[in-house]
Coordinates of C-alpha atoms and ligand atoms in Angstrom, one line a residue:
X1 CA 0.0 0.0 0.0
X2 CA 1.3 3.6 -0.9
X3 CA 0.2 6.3 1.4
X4 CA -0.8 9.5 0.6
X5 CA -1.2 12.1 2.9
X6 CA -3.8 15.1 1.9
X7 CA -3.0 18.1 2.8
X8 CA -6.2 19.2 1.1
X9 CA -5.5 19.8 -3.2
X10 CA -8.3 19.8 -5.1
X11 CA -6.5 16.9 -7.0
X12 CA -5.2 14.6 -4.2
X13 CA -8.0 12.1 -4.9
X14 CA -6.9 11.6 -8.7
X15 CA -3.6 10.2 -7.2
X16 CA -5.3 7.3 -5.7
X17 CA -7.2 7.0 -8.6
X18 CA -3.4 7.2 -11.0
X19 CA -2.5 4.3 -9.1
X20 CA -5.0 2.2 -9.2
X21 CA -4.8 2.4 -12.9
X22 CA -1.8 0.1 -13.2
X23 CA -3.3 -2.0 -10.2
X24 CA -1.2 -0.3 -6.9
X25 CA -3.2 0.2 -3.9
X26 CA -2.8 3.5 -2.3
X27 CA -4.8 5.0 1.0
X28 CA -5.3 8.7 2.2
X29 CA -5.0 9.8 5.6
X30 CA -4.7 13.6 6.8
X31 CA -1.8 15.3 6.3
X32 CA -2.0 15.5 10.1
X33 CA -1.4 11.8 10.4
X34 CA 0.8 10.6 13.4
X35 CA 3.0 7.9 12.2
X36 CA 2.7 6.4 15.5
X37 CA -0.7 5.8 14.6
X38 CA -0.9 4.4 11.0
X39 CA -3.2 1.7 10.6
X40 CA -0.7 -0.3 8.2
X41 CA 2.7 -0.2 7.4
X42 CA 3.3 1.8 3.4
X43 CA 5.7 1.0 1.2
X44 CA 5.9 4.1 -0.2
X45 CA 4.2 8.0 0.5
X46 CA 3.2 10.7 -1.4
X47 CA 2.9 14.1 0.3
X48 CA -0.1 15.6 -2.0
X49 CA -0.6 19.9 -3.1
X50 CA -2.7 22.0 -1.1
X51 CA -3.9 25.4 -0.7
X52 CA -1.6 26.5 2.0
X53 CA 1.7 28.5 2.0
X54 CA 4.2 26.2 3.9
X55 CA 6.0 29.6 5.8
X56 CA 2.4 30.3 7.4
X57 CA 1.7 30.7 10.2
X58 CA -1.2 27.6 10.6
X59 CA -0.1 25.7 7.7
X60 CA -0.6 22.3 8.0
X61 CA 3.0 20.2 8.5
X62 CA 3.7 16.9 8.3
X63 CA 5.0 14.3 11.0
X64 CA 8.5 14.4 10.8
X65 CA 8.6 10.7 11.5
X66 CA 7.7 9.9 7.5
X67 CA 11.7 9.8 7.3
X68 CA 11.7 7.2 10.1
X69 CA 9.7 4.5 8.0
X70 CA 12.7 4.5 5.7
X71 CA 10.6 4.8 2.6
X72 CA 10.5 6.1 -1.0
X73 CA 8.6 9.5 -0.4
X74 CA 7.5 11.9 -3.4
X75 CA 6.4 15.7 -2.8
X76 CA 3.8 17.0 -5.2
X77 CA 3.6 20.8 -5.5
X78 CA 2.6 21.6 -1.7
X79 CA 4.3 18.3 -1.1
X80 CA 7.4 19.2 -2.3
X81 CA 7.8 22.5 -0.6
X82 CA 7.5 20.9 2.2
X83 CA 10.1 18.7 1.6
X84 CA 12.0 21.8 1.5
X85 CA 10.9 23.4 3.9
X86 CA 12.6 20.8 5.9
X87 CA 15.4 20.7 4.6
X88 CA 16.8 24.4 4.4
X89 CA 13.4 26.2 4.2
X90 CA 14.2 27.5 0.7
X91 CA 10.3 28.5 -0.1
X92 CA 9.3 31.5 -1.6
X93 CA 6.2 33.5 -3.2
X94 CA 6.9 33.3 -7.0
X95 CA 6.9 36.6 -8.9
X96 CA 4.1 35.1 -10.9
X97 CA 1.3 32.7 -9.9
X98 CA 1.4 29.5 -12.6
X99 CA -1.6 28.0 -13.7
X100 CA -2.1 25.6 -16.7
X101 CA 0.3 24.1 -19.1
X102 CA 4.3 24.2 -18.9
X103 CA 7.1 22.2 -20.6
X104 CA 9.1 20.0 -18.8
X105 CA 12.7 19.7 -19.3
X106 CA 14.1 16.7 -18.1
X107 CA 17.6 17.7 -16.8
X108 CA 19.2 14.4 -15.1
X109 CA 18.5 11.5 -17.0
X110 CA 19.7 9.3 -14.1
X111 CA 16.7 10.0 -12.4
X112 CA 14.7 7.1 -11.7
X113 CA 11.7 8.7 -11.3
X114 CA 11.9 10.4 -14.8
X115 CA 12.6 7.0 -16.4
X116 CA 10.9 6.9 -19.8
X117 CA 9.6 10.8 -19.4
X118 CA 10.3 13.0 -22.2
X119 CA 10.0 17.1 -22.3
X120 CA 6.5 17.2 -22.5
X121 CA 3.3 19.3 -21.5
X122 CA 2.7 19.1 -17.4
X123 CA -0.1 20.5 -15.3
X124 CA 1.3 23.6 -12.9
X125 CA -1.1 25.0 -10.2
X126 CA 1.3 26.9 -7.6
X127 CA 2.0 30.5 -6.1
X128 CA 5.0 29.2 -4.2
X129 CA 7.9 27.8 -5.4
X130 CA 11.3 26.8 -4.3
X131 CA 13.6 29.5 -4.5
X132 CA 16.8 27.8 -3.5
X133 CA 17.7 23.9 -3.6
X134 CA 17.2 21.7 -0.1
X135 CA 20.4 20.3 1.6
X136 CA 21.1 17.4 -0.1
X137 CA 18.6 17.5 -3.0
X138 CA 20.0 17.9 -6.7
X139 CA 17.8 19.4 -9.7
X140 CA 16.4 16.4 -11.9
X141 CA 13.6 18.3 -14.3
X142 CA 13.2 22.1 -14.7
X143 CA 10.4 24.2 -16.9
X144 CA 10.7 27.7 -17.7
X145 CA 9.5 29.6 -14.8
X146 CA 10.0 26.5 -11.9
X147 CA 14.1 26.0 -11.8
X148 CA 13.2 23.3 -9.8
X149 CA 10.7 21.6 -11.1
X150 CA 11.8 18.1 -10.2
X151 CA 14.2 17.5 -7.3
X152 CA 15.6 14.1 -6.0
X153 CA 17.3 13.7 -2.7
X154 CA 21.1 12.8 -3.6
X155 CA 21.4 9.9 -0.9
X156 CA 17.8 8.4 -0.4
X157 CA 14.9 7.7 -2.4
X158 CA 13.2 11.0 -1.9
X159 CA 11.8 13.4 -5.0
X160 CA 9.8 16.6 -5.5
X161 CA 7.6 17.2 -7.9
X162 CA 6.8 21.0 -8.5
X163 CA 3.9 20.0 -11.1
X164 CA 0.9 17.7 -11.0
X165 CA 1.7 14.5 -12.3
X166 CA -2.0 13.1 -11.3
X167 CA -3.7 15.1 -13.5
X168 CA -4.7 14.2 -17.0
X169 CA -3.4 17.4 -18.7
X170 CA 0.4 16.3 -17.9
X171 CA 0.7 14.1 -20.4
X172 CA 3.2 11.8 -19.3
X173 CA 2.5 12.2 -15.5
X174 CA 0.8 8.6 -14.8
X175 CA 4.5 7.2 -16.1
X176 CA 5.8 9.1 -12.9
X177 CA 3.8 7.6 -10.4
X178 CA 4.1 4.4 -11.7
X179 CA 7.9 5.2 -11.8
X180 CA 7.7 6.0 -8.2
X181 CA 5.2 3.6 -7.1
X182 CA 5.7 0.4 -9.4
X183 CA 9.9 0.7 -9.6
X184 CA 10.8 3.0 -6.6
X185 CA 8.6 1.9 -3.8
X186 CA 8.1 -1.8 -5.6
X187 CA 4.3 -1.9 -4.7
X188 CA 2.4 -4.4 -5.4
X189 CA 0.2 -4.5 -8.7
X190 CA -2.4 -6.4 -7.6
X191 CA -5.6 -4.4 -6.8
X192 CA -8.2 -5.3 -9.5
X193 CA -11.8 -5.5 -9.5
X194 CA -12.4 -9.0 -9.1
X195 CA -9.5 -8.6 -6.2
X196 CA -11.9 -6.0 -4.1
X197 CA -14.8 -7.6 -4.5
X198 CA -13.1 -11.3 -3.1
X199 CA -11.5 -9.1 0.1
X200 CA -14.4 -7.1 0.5
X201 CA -16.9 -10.1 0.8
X202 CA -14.3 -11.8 3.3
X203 CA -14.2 -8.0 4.8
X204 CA -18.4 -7.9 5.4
X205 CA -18.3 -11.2 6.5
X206 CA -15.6 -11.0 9.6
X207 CA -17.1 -7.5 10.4
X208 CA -20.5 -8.5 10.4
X209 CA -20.0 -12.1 12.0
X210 CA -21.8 -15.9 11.7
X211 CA -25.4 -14.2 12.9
X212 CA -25.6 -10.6 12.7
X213 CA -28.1 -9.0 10.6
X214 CA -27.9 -5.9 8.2
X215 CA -30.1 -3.7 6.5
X216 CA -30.1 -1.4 4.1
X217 CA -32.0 0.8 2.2
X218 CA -32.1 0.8 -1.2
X219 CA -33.4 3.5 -4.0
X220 CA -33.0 1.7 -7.6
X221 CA -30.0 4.0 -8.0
X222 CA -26.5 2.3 -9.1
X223 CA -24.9 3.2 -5.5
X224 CA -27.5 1.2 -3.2
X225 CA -28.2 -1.8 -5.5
X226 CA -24.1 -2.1 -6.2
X227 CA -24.0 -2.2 -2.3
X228 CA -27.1 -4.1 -1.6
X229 CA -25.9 -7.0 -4.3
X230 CA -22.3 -7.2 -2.7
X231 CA -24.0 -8.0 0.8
X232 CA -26.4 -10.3 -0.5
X233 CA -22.9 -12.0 -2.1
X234 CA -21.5 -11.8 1.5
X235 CA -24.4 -12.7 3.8
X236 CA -27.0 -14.1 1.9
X237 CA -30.1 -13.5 3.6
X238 CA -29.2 -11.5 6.6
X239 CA -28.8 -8.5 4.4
X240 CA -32.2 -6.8 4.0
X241 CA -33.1 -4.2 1.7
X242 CA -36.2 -1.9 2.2
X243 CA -37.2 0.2 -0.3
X244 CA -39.2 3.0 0.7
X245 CA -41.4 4.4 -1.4
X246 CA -42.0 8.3 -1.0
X247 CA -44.4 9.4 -2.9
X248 CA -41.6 11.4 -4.9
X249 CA -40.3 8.7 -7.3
X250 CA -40.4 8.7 -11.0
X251 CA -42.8 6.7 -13.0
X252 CA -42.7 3.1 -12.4
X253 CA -40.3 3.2 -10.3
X254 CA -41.3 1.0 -7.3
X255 CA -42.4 -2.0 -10.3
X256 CA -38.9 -1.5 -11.7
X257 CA -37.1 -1.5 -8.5
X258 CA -39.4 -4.8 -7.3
X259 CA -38.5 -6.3 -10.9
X260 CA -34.3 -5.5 -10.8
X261 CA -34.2 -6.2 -7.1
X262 CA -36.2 -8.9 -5.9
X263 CA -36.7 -11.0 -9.0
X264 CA -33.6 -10.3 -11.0
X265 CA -30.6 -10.0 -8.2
X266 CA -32.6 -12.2 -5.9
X267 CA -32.0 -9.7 -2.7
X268 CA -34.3 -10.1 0.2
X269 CA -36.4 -6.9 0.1
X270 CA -38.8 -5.2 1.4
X271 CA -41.2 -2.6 -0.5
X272 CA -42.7 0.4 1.8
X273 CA -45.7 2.2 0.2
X274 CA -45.2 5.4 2.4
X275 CA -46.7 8.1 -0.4
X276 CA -49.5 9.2 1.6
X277 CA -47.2 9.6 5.2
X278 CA -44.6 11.5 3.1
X279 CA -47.2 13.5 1.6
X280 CA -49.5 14.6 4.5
X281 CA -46.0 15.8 6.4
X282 CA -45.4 18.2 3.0
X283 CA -48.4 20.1 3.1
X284 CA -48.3 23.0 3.1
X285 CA -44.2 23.2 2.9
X286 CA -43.0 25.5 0.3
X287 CA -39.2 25.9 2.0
X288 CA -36.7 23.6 0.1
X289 CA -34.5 23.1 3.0
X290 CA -38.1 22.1 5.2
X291 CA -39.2 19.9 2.6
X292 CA -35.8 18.2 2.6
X293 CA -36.0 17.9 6.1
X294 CA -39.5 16.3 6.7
X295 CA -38.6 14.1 4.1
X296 CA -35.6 12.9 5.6
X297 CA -37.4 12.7 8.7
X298 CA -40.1 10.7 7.1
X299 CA -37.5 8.8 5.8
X300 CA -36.0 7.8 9.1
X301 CA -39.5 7.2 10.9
X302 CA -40.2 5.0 7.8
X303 CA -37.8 2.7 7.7
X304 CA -37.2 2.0 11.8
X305 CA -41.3 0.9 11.9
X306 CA -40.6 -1.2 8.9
X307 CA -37.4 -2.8 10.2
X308 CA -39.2 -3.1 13.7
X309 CA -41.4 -5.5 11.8
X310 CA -38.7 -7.1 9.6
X311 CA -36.8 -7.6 13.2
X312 CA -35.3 -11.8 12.9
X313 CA -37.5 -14.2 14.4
X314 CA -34.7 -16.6 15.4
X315 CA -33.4 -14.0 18.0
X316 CA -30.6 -12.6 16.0
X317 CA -29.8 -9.0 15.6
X318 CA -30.0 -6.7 13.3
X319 CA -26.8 -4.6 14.0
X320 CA -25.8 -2.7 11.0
X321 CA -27.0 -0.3 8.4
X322 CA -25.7 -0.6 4.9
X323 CA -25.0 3.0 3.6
X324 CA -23.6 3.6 -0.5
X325 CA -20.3 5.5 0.8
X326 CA -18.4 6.4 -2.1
X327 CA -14.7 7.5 -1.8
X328 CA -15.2 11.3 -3.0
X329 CA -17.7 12.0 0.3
X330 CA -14.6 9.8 2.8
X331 CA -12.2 12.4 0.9
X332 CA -14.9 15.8 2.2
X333 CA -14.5 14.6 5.7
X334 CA -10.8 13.7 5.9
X335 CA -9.2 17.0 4.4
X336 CA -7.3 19.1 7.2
X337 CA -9.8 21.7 6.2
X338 CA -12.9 19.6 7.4
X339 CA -16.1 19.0 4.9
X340 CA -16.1 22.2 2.9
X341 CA -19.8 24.3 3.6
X342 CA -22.8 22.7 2.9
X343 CA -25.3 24.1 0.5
X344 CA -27.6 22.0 0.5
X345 CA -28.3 19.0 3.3
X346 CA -28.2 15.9 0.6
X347 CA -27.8 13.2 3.5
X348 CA -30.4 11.6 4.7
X349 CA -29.5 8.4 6.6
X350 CA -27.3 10.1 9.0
X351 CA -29.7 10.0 11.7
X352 CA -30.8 6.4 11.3
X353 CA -27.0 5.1 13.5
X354 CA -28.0 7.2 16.3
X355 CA -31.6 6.4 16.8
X356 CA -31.3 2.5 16.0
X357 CA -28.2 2.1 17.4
X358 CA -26.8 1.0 14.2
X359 CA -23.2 0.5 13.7
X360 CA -21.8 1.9 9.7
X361 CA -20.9 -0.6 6.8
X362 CA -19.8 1.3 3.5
X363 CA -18.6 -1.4 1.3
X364 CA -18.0 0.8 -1.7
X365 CA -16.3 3.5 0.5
X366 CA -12.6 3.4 -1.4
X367 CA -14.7 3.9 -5.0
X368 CA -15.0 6.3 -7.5
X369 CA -18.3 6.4 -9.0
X370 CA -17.0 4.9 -12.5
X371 CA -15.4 1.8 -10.2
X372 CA -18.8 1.2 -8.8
X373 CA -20.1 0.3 -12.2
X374 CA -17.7 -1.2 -13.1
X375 CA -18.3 -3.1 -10.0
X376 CA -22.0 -2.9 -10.7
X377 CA -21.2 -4.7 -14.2
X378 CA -19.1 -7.7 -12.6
X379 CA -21.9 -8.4 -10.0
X380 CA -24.9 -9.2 -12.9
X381 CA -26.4 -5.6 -12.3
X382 CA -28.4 -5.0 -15.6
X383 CA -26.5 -2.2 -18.0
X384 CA -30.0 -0.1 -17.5
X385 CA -29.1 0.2 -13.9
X386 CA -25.5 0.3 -13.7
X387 CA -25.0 3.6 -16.0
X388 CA -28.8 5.4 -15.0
X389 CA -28.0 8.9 -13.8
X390 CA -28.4 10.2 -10.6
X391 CA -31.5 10.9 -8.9
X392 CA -32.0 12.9 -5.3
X393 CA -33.0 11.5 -2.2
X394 CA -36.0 13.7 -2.0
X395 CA -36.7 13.0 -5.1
X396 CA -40.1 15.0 -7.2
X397 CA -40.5 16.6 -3.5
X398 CA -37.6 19.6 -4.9
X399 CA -38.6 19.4 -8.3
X400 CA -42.0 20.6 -7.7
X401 CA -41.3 24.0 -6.7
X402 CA -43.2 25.2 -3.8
X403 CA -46.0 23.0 -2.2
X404 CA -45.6 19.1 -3.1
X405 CA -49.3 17.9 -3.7
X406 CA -50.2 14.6 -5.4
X407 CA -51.2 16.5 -8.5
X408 CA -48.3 18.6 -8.8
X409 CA -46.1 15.4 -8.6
X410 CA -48.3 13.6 -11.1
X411 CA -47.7 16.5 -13.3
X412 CA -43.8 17.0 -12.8
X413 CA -43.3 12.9 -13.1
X414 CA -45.5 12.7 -16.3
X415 CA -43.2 15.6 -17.6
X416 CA -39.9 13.8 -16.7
X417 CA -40.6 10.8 -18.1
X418 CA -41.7 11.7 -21.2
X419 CA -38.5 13.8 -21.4
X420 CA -36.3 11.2 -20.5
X421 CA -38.0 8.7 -23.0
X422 CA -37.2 11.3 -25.7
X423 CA -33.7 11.8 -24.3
X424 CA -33.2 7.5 -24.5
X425 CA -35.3 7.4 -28.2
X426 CA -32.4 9.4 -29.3
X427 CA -29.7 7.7 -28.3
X428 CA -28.4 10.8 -25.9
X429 CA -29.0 9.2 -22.7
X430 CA -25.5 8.4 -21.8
X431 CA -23.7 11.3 -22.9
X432 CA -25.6 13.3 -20.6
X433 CA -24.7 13.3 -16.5
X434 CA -28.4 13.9 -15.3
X435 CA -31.7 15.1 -17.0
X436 CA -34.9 15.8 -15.5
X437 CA -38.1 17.7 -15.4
X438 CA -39.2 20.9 -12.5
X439 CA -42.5 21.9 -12.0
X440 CA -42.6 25.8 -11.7
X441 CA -45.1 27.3 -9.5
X442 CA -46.0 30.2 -12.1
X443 CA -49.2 29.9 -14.5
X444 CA -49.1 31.1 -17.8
X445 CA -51.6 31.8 -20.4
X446 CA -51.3 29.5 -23.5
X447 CA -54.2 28.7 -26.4
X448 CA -55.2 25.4 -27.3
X449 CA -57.8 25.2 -30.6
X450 CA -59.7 27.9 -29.6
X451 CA -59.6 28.2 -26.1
X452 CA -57.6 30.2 -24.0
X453 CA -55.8 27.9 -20.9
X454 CA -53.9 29.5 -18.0
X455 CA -51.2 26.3 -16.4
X456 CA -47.9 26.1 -15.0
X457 CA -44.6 25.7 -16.6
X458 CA -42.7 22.8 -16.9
X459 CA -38.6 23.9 -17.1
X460 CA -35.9 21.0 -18.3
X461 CA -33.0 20.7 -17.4
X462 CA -30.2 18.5 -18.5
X463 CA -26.2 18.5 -17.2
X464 CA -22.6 17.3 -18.0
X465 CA -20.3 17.0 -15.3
X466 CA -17.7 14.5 -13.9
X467 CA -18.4 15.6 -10.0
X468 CA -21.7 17.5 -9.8
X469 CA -19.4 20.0 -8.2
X470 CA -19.4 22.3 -11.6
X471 CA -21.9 21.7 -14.4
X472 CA -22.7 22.9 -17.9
X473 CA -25.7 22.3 -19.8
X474 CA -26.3 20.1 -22.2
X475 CA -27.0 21.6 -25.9
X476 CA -29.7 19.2 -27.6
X477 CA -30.9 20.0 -31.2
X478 CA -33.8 22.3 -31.6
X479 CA -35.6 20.0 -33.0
X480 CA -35.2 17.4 -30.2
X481 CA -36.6 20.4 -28.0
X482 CA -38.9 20.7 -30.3
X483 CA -40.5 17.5 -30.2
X484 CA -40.0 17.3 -26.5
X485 CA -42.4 20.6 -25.7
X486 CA -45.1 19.2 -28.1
X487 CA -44.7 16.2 -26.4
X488 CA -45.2 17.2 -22.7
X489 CA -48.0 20.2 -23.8
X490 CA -50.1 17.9 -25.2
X491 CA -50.5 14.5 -23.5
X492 CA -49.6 16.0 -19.8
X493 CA -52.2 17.9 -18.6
X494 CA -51.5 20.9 -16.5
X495 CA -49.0 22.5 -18.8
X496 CA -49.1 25.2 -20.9
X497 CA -45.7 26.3 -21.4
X498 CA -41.9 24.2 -21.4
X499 CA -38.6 26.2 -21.2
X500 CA -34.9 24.5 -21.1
X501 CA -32.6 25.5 -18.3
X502 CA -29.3 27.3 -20.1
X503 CA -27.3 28.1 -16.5
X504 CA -24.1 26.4 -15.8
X505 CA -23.3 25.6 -12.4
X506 CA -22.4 27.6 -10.5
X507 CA -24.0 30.1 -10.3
X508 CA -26.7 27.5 -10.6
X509 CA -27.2 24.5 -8.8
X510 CA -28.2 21.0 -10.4
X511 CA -31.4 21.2 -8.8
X512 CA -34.2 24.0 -8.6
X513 CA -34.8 23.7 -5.7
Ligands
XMP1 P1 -27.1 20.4 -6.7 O1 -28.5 20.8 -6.9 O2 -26.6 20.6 -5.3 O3 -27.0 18.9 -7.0 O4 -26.2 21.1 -7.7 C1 -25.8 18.1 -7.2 C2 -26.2 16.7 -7.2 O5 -26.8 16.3 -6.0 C3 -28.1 15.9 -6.2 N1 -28.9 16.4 -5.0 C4 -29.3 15.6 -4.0 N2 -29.2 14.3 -3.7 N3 -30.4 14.6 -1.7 C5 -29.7 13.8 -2.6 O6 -29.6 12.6 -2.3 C6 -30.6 15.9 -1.9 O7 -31.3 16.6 -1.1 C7 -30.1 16.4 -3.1 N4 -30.0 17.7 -3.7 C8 -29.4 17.6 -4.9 C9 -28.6 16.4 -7.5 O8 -29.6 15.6 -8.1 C10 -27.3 16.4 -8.3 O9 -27.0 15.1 -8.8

């Protein structure tokens, strides 16, 4: 295993992900990690970027001890100054910030770590650089404005990196880290799919023990069913999926989850029709933030009255509660800066551990979302499932703006599936992120024949993103629009007008609500 220790880059993920592309196994911890304390022993460590200036006052250091564990250690950008700053403090403020695209020169051929590497494009993302050369460190690869763009310690295996070799944009970067990690730190290559899913079953099984019990709840969404199937793999029966539907779901949703779930996968679930509870607590409710709460609170009441009743017979427990983790939401709470602001609540589980007494199991917690369908794929989940975009907890409840009635969801759901229908018909479904339909609490006069109607608005919106962090919308033909409007106007009542959503995000969100 190859350590990285985060000292907060918007990037420091992609290393782990690097890695795992030629089969190497890495784990991040805070760059606060006591080495003491480490839960294993590495074979190699990467210190990542981060925002911080190392000569500050409050800048986040690392444990010294790292030189202790006498192993290969690379620096990336932050990482490497403070490499420096260790050894001789030689960091300084460049004269010019450097963003984007440089050319690396490759200066010492003998360089391990450069092996293979020619002058080519790299990433650079600094304000600091090093303005002198550490004790004991010799130049290795320079660009135009970063003298030291690559370092290597002259005795040990220890190497800066003034660029980011994790990202995509330097071309020859993953060639780096597999330098470092494959021929430097000799890790193992050995972390495949098929690996992760034999260690994780053996994983769920010691954790959860011969006669625990789990549940789980499950939405028809890649990230539950991926988890849900990988327990019923480890514990057969004992895993139990509920399904609770909300009221909120899109069409034929509960039929399709029954169908994919039950029948197909053969996981031991349990269907909740809850529409009218969810319902009756939203009248009324026009806040977003309040809807999202009653329905997470709905939620919550929901599924501990159906798992009361699902309770084993046999006197066994039920003891954990299954929960679709993935590895970008660890990475939020481990950064030195703590989980950047929320703005908008999205959990809605979190309360479940305290009121059950539940203890956490996050199978797909070291993830990205592309390994979980890849994961999804290996495990017999149908293609449909595996690659179907996102869709919020709260589902139609913030998609209907302002009060959520049964008719306003009928309306909004009608809307969205005929879009999405549209959007599959032509063959665009997977080249967009997320799609979907908002109800808009506005009326608006229209003519149909010769009548004169007055009904809401229906606005669409569609997204490509990789993270959901930052979005663009998606530019569809005019006359797929075109055909969409007609579409939802005439065969969903209710409507009398359908826009398309142009705004990026930010300053937008996904969501309208
Ligand atoms: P926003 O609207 O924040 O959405 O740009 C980003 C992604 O998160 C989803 N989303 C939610 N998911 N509960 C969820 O489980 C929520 O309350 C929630 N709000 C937004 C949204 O669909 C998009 O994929």
């Amino acid at each position: 295993t190859i350590l990285v220790l985060d000292f907060g880059s918007q990037y420091s993920h992609l290393i782990i992900r690097r890695l795992r592309e030629f089969n190497v196994y890495a784990e991040m911890l805070p760059c606060t990690q006591k080495i003491s304390e480490l839960p294993f022993k590495p074979v190699g460590i990467i210190l990542s970027g981060g925002p911080y200036s190392v000569y500050e006052e409050g800048s986040p250091h690392v444990d010294h001890a790292i030189f202790d564990l006498n192993v290969p250690i690379l620096g990336i950008c932050y990482g490497m100054q403070e490499l420096a700053w260790i050894n001789g403090k030689g960091v300084g403020r460049g004269e010019k910030r450097e963003y984007g695209p440089a050319i690396v020169n490759v200066t010492d051929n003998s360089c391990p770590l450069f092996n293979g590497v020619n002058n080519s494009q790299v990433w650079m993302s600094h304000n600091d650089k090093l303005i002198s050369l550490p004790t004991g460190f010799k130049t290795v690869a320079t660009t135009d404005n970063s003298p030291f763009a690559g370092i290597a310690s002259i005795e040990k295996p220890i190497f800066g990196l003034q660029f980011h070799p994790e990202v995509t944009h330097s071309l020859q970067g993953k060639i780096l880290l597999k330098n470092f990690a494959v021929d430097i730190c000799k890790a193992k290559q050995n972390w495949t799919m098929q690996n992760f899913i034999d260690t994780e079953i053996k994983r769920i099984r010691t954790l959860v023990g011969p006669t625990a019990e789990v549940i789980g709840a499950v939405s028809g969404g890649v990230d539950s069913t991926v988890g849900a199937k990988l327990m019923k793999e480890a514990i057969g029966d004992r895993f139990h999926a509920i399904y609770v539907d909300n009221g909120l779901m899109r069409k034929n949703e509960t039929v399709t989850v029954k169908k994919t779930l039950d029948e197909g996968l053969g996981i031991n679930l349990t269907v909740v029709d809850a529409g009218d509870e969810f319902l009756g607590n939203l009248k009324g409710i026009t806040d977003p933030e309040k809807k999202r709460k009653i329905i997470g609170n709905t939620f919550i009441h929901v599924f501990e009255r159906v798992s009361e009743e699902i309770k084993p017979k046999d006197g066994s427990k039920i003891e954990f509660l299954l929960q679709g983790t993935l590895y970008p939401d660890v990475i939020e709470s481990i950064s030195f800066k703590g989980p950047s602001q929320t703005i908008k609540t999205h959990h809605n589980v979190g309360g479940l551990l305290e009121d059950m007494k539940l203890k956490l199991i996050e199978p797909l917690r070291e993830l990205f979302k592309d390994e979980v369908r890849a994961l999804g794929k290996i495990l017999g989940i149908p293609d449909e499932l595996v690659w179907r975009h996102p869709f919020p907890g709260p589902g139609i409840g913030i998609r209907v703006l302002g009060e959520v009635t049964p008719s306003q969801v009928k309306i909004a759901r009608e809307a969205d599936y005929i879009f999405i229908e549209e959007i599959k018909a032509h063959g665009l479904y997977n080249n967009i992120s997320q799609a979907f339909a908002a109800l808009l609490p506005v009326k608006s006069v229209g003519v149909v024949g010769d009548q004169r109607t007055y009904e809401q608005v229906i606005a669409l919106r569609a997204i490509e993103t990789t993270d959901f962090m930052t979005a663009d919308w998606y530019v569809f033909e005019a006359a797929f629009l075109k055909k969409v409007a007609s579409r939802i106007v005439n065969e969903v009542d209710g409507v009398a007008r359908v826009t398309y959503d142009i705004t990026s995000k930010p300053p937008a969100t996904v969501e309208w609500e």
